[in-house]
Amino acid sequence: MTSTNIATTTAKEIASEFLPRIRIYKDGTVERLLGSPYVPPSPHDPQTRVSSKDFTFSHNPNISARLYLPNVPQNQTQKLPILVYFHGGAFCIESAFSFLHHRYLNRLVSEAQVIAVSVEYRLAPENPLPIAYEDCWVALQWVTSHANNEELDDNKEPWLLNYGDFDRLYIGGDSAGGNIAHNLAMKVGAESLFGAVKILGAFVSHSYFWGSKPIGSEPKGEDFKKTMEYKLWDFVYPSAPGGIDNPMVNPAGEDALSLAGLGCSKLLVCVAGKDQLRERGVWYCDLVRESGWKGEVELFEVEGEDHCFHIFSETETENVKKMIKRLASFLV
């Protein structure tokens, strides 16, 4: 498949659609109907004074990231926490290089004073799950390969070598990215990272979890199966064992590992009052608390807001500031 963003309308035959996000044509091209435009990195963002640059760390497959560095004095010797971030977009739209996530990471990095590595994982449907999970695992291992290694080579990033504190390594994401952060935390609990580096904390924000049975006020009966959240999983992961109850989307699904195995020391679960995924986030937080996990877990809710409001909002409203400040305080 080849992909285009907001392609010119033609008479091509449509093979399938996942509206309002994606249209797939019979010639194999994919048209992304939603998503913010690509923006280049900035050596010095005028609003936040955060620097950013892109780095390709894997060529087969091709995986890259956008790195962010807060404005630090040239003679600073104190190391900074590291955040490996996974963007949202239903696993099929958006990008680490998109305007929305670039603006959001600038805001967060400035407030938290962390180095951020925003992973450009491959998208469905051209690259169905579990490819995004695999790409993000490669990215996390690449980041940790800089620990205890001061030698610069072609696949090493100077910002991570010079400024990164690998005793304060975090992962996090919003929406689909929150789902990725959860699944990578589970994988870290079962497998070692490069150099035996540990993850101090993870945040899962407005995260995409679902299952075959509704909870709380979610739609019932056939209406439940018509929800975007229900239909999305089969679109992005058609070969998922167990379908919508696969443990990667349903942490309480059949064959799911105990959440006591989460491979981090603290967890922040963020929800928004008007978000369709709110109850799943609260449910996930309760599952972690009931699992016997030894870490610290906190639920943080912003009432009166919708899904990923802190990313979509053009202005820094009081609630956006509240959200950014809470994430920032978690990352220090």
Coordinates of C-alpha atoms in Angstrom, one line a residue:
M1 CA 0.0 0.0 0.0
T2 CA 1.0 3.6 -0.6
S3 CA -0.3 6.4 1.5
T4 CA -1.3 10.0 1.0
N5 CA -2.6 12.8 3.3
I6 CA -5.8 14.6 2.2
A7 CA -5.4 13.4 -1.3
T8 CA -7.0 15.0 -4.3
T9 CA -10.4 13.5 -5.0
T10 CA -10.4 11.2 -8.0
A11 CA -12.6 8.6 -9.5
K12 CA -10.6 5.7 -8.0
E13 CA -12.7 2.9 -6.6
I14 CA -12.9 2.7 -2.8
A15 CA -12.0 -0.7 -1.2
S16 CA -12.8 0.1 2.4
E17 CA -13.2 3.1 4.8
F18 CA -12.7 3.8 8.4
L19 CA -14.5 7.2 8.6
P20 CA -13.8 9.9 9.4
R21 CA -10.1 8.9 9.4
I22 CA -9.1 6.7 6.5
R23 CA -10.1 5.7 3.0
I24 CA -8.5 2.8 1.2
Y25 CA -8.7 2.4 -2.6
K26 CA -8.6 -0.7 -4.6
D27 CA -5.3 0.3 -6.2
G28 CA -3.7 0.1 -2.7
T29 CA -3.4 3.8 -1.9
V30 CA -4.5 5.0 1.5
E31 CA -6.0 8.5 2.0
R32 CA -5.8 10.0 5.5
L33 CA -8.8 12.3 5.9
L34 CA -7.8 13.6 9.3
G35 CA -4.5 14.6 10.9
S36 CA -2.5 17.8 11.4
P37 CA 0.2 18.8 8.9
Y38 CA 3.9 18.0 9.1
V39 CA 6.1 20.6 10.6
P40 CA 9.9 20.6 10.6
P41 CA 11.9 20.5 13.9
S42 CA 13.0 23.9 15.3
P43 CA 16.5 24.7 16.6
H44 CA 14.9 27.2 18.9
D45 CA 11.1 27.4 19.3
P46 CA 10.1 31.1 19.7
Q47 CA 7.4 30.4 22.3
T48 CA 9.1 27.8 24.6
R49 CA 12.8 28.1 23.6
V50 CA 12.8 24.3 23.2
S51 CA 15.1 22.9 20.6
S52 CA 14.1 19.9 18.4
K53 CA 15.7 17.7 15.8
D54 CA 14.9 14.5 13.9
F55 CA 17.0 11.3 14.1
T56 CA 16.7 8.0 12.2
F57 CA 18.0 5.2 14.4
S58 CA 16.8 2.2 12.4
H59 CA 17.1 1.8 8.6
N60 CA 15.6 -1.6 8.2
P61 CA 12.9 -1.1 9.1
N62 CA 13.0 2.7 8.9
I63 CA 12.1 4.1 12.3
S64 CA 12.9 7.7 13.5
A65 CA 12.1 10.1 16.2
R66 CA 11.9 13.8 17.0
L67 CA 14.0 14.8 20.0
Y68 CA 13.3 17.8 22.2
L69 CA 15.8 19.6 24.5
P70 CA 14.7 22.3 26.9
N71 CA 16.5 25.6 27.0
V72 CA 19.5 24.8 29.3
P73 CA 22.7 26.8 30.0
Q74 CA 25.6 25.7 27.9
N75 CA 27.7 24.9 31.0
Q76 CA 24.9 22.9 32.7
T77 CA 26.2 19.6 34.1
Q78 CA 23.1 18.4 35.8
K79 CA 21.4 15.6 33.8
L80 CA 17.8 15.7 32.8
P81 CA 15.0 13.1 33.0
I82 CA 14.2 11.4 29.7
L83 CA 10.7 10.8 28.3
V84 CA 10.1 8.4 25.5
Y85 CA 6.8 9.5 24.1
F86 CA 4.2 7.7 21.8
H87 CA 1.8 9.9 19.9
G88 CA -1.9 9.3 19.5
G89 CA -4.0 9.0 16.4
A90 CA -5.9 5.6 16.6
F91 CA -2.7 3.8 15.3
C92 CA -3.5 5.1 11.8
I93 CA -3.2 8.9 11.6
E94 CA -0.9 11.6 13.1
S95 CA 2.8 11.6 13.5
A96 CA 5.7 12.5 15.7
F97 CA 6.3 15.2 13.1
S98 CA 2.8 16.6 13.1
F99 CA 1.9 20.1 14.2
L100 CA -0.3 19.1 17.1
H101 CA 2.2 16.8 18.7
H102 CA 5.1 19.1 18.0
R103 CA 3.3 21.9 19.8
Y104 CA 2.3 19.7 22.7
L105 CA 5.9 18.3 23.2
N106 CA 7.3 21.8 23.1
R107 CA 4.9 22.8 25.9
L108 CA 5.5 19.7 28.0
V109 CA 9.3 19.7 27.6
S110 CA 9.5 23.4 28.5
E111 CA 7.4 22.9 31.6
A112 CA 8.9 19.6 32.8
Q113 CA 12.5 20.3 31.8
V114 CA 13.0 16.9 30.3
I115 CA 14.5 15.5 27.2
A116 CA 11.8 13.9 25.1
V117 CA 12.0 11.3 22.3
S118 CA 8.8 11.2 20.3
V119 CA 8.7 8.0 18.3
E120 CA 7.7 8.0 14.6
Y121 CA 6.2 4.4 14.6
R122 CA 4.7 3.0 11.4
L123 CA 0.9 3.3 11.0
A124 CA -1.9 1.0 10.1
P125 CA -3.5 -0.1 7.8
E126 CA -0.3 -0.3 5.7
N127 CA 1.6 -1.6 8.7
P128 CA -1.0 -3.3 10.9
L129 CA -0.4 -4.0 14.6
P130 CA 1.6 -5.3 16.3
I131 CA 4.2 -3.4 14.1
A132 CA 3.7 -0.1 16.0
Y133 CA 4.4 -1.9 19.3
E134 CA 7.5 -3.5 17.8
D135 CA 8.8 -0.1 16.4
C136 CA 8.3 1.5 19.8
W137 CA 10.2 -1.3 21.6
V138 CA 13.1 -0.8 19.2
A139 CA 13.0 2.9 19.9
L140 CA 13.0 2.3 23.7
Q141 CA 16.0 -0.1 23.4
W142 CA 17.8 2.5 21.2
V143 CA 17.3 5.2 23.9
T144 CA 18.6 2.9 26.7
S145 CA 21.6 1.9 24.5
H146 CA 23.0 5.4 25.4
A147 CA 23.2 4.5 29.1
N148 CA 26.7 4.0 30.5
N149 CA 28.1 4.7 27.0
E150 CA 29.8 8.0 26.4
E151 CA 31.2 7.0 23.0
L152 CA 29.5 8.8 20.1
D153 CA 29.0 6.8 17.0
D154 CA 26.7 7.1 13.9
N155 CA 23.7 5.6 15.8
K156 CA 24.1 7.6 19.0
E157 CA 22.4 10.9 19.8
P158 CA 24.6 13.6 21.6
W159 CA 21.6 15.1 23.5
L160 CA 20.9 11.7 25.1
L161 CA 24.6 11.1 25.9
N162 CA 25.3 14.6 27.2
Y163 CA 22.1 15.4 29.1
G164 CA 20.2 12.2 29.7
D165 CA 19.7 10.8 33.2
F166 CA 18.9 7.1 32.8
D167 CA 18.0 6.8 36.4
R168 CA 15.0 9.0 35.5
L169 CA 13.6 7.3 32.4
Y170 CA 9.9 7.6 31.7
I171 CA 7.6 6.4 29.0
G172 CA 4.2 7.9 28.2
G173 CA 1.5 8.5 25.6
D174 CA -1.9 9.8 24.8
S175 CA -4.9 7.8 23.3
A176 CA -3.4 5.1 21.2
G177 CA 0.0 6.2 22.5
G178 CA -1.2 5.6 26.1
N179 CA -2.1 2.1 25.0
I180 CA 1.4 1.7 23.6
A181 CA 2.9 3.0 26.8
H182 CA 1.0 0.4 28.9
N183 CA 2.0 -2.5 26.6
L184 CA 5.6 -1.5 26.7
A185 CA 5.6 -1.2 30.4
M186 CA 4.2 -4.8 30.5
K187 CA 7.0 -5.9 28.1
V188 CA 9.7 -4.2 30.2
G189 CA 8.3 -6.2 33.2
A190 CA 9.0 -9.4 31.4
E191 CA 12.2 -8.5 29.4
S192 CA 15.3 -6.5 30.1
L193 CA 16.1 -3.2 28.5
F194 CA 19.6 -2.5 27.2
G195 CA 22.1 -2.1 30.0
A196 CA 19.5 -3.3 32.6
V197 CA 18.0 0.3 32.6
K198 CA 14.8 0.5 34.6
I199 CA 11.7 2.6 33.8
L200 CA 11.0 5.0 36.7
G201 CA 7.5 5.9 35.6
A202 CA 4.8 5.7 32.9
F203 CA 1.9 7.9 32.1
V204 CA -1.1 6.6 30.2
S205 CA -3.3 9.5 29.1
H206 CA -6.9 9.2 27.7
S207 CA -5.7 5.8 26.7
Y208 CA -7.4 3.4 24.2
F209 CA -8.6 0.3 26.0
W210 CA -11.7 -1.6 25.1
G211 CA -13.3 -5.1 25.2
S212 CA -16.2 -7.3 24.1
K213 CA -18.4 -6.2 27.0
P214 CA -19.4 -2.6 27.9
I215 CA -18.6 -1.1 31.2
G216 CA -20.4 1.7 33.1
S217 CA -22.4 4.0 30.8
E218 CA -20.9 2.7 27.5
P219 CA -23.5 1.8 24.8
K220 CA -25.2 -1.6 25.3
G221 CA -26.1 -4.4 22.9
E222 CA -25.6 -3.9 19.2
D223 CA -24.9 -0.2 19.7
F224 CA -21.7 -1.2 21.6
K225 CA -20.4 -3.1 18.5
K226 CA -21.0 0.0 16.4
T227 CA -18.8 2.2 18.5
M228 CA -15.6 3.6 16.9
E229 CA -13.6 2.1 19.7
Y230 CA -15.0 -1.4 19.0
K231 CA -14.5 -1.3 15.2
L232 CA -11.1 0.4 15.4
W233 CA -9.2 -2.6 16.8
D234 CA -10.2 -4.9 14.0
F235 CA -9.2 -2.2 11.5
V236 CA -5.7 -1.7 12.9
Y237 CA -5.1 -5.3 14.1
P238 CA -7.2 -7.7 12.0
S239 CA -5.1 -10.7 13.0
A240 CA -5.2 -10.1 16.8
P241 CA -5.6 -13.3 18.7
G242 CA -8.8 -13.0 20.7
G243 CA -10.0 -10.0 18.7
I244 CA -11.2 -7.1 20.8
D245 CA -10.4 -9.1 24.0
N246 CA -6.7 -9.3 23.0
P247 CA -4.7 -8.3 26.2
M248 CA -3.1 -5.4 24.3
V249 CA -6.4 -3.6 24.1
N250 CA -8.3 -5.4 27.0
P251 CA -5.9 -5.7 30.0
A252 CA -8.4 -8.0 31.6
G253 CA -8.9 -10.1 28.5
E254 CA -8.4 -13.9 28.2
D255 CA -4.7 -14.8 28.6
A256 CA -3.8 -11.4 29.9
L257 CA -0.8 -11.3 32.1
S258 CA -1.2 -9.9 35.6
L259 CA -0.8 -6.1 35.8
A260 CA 1.4 -6.8 38.8
G261 CA 4.1 -7.3 36.2
L262 CA 4.1 -3.7 35.0
G263 CA 7.8 -2.8 34.6
C264 CA 7.9 0.7 36.2
S265 CA 7.9 2.1 39.7
K266 CA 5.0 4.6 39.3
L267 CA 2.1 5.1 37.1
L268 CA -0.1 8.1 36.3
V269 CA -3.5 7.4 34.6
C270 CA -5.1 10.5 33.1
V271 CA -8.7 10.8 32.1
A272 CA -11.0 13.6 30.9
G273 CA -14.6 14.0 32.2
K274 CA -16.3 14.1 28.7
D275 CA -14.1 11.5 27.0
Q276 CA -15.7 8.3 25.7
L277 CA -12.7 6.5 27.1
R278 CA -12.9 8.0 30.6
E279 CA -14.5 4.9 32.2
R280 CA -12.0 2.6 30.6
G281 CA -9.2 4.7 32.1
V282 CA -10.8 4.6 35.6
W283 CA -11.3 0.8 35.2
Y284 CA -7.7 0.3 34.1
C285 CA -6.5 2.2 37.1
D286 CA -8.6 0.1 39.4
L287 CA -7.3 -3.1 37.7
V288 CA -3.7 -2.0 38.5
R289 CA -4.6 -1.2 42.1
E290 CA -6.3 -4.6 42.5
S291 CA -3.5 -6.6 40.8
G292 CA -1.0 -6.4 43.7
W293 CA 1.4 -4.3 41.7
K294 CA 4.0 -2.9 44.1
G295 CA 4.3 0.6 42.5
E296 CA 2.5 3.9 43.1
V297 CA -0.5 4.5 40.9
E298 CA -2.5 7.7 40.7
L299 CA -5.6 8.7 38.8
F300 CA -5.8 12.3 37.5
E301 CA -9.0 13.6 36.0
V302 CA -9.8 17.0 34.4
E303 CA -13.5 17.5 34.5
G304 CA -15.5 19.1 31.7
E305 CA -12.9 18.3 29.0
D306 CA -12.9 15.9 26.0
H307 CA -10.5 13.5 24.5
C308 CA -6.9 14.8 24.3
F309 CA -8.1 18.4 24.9
H310 CA -4.6 19.4 26.0
I311 CA -3.2 18.4 22.5
F312 CA -6.0 19.8 20.4
S313 CA -6.5 23.1 22.2
E314 CA -5.0 26.1 20.2
T315 CA -4.6 28.1 23.4
E316 CA -3.2 27.3 26.8
T317 CA -6.4 27.4 28.7
E318 CA -6.4 26.9 32.5
N319 CA -7.3 23.2 32.1
V320 CA -4.5 22.8 29.5
K321 CA -2.1 24.4 31.9
K322 CA -3.4 22.1 34.7
M323 CA -2.8 19.0 32.6
I324 CA 0.6 20.0 31.4
K325 CA 1.7 20.9 35.0
R326 CA 0.5 17.6 36.3
L327 CA 2.4 15.6 33.7
A328 CA 5.4 17.8 34.3
S329 CA 5.4 17.2 38.0
F330 CA 5.1 13.5 37.4
L331 CA 8.3 13.6 35.3
V332 CA 10.6 15.1 37.9

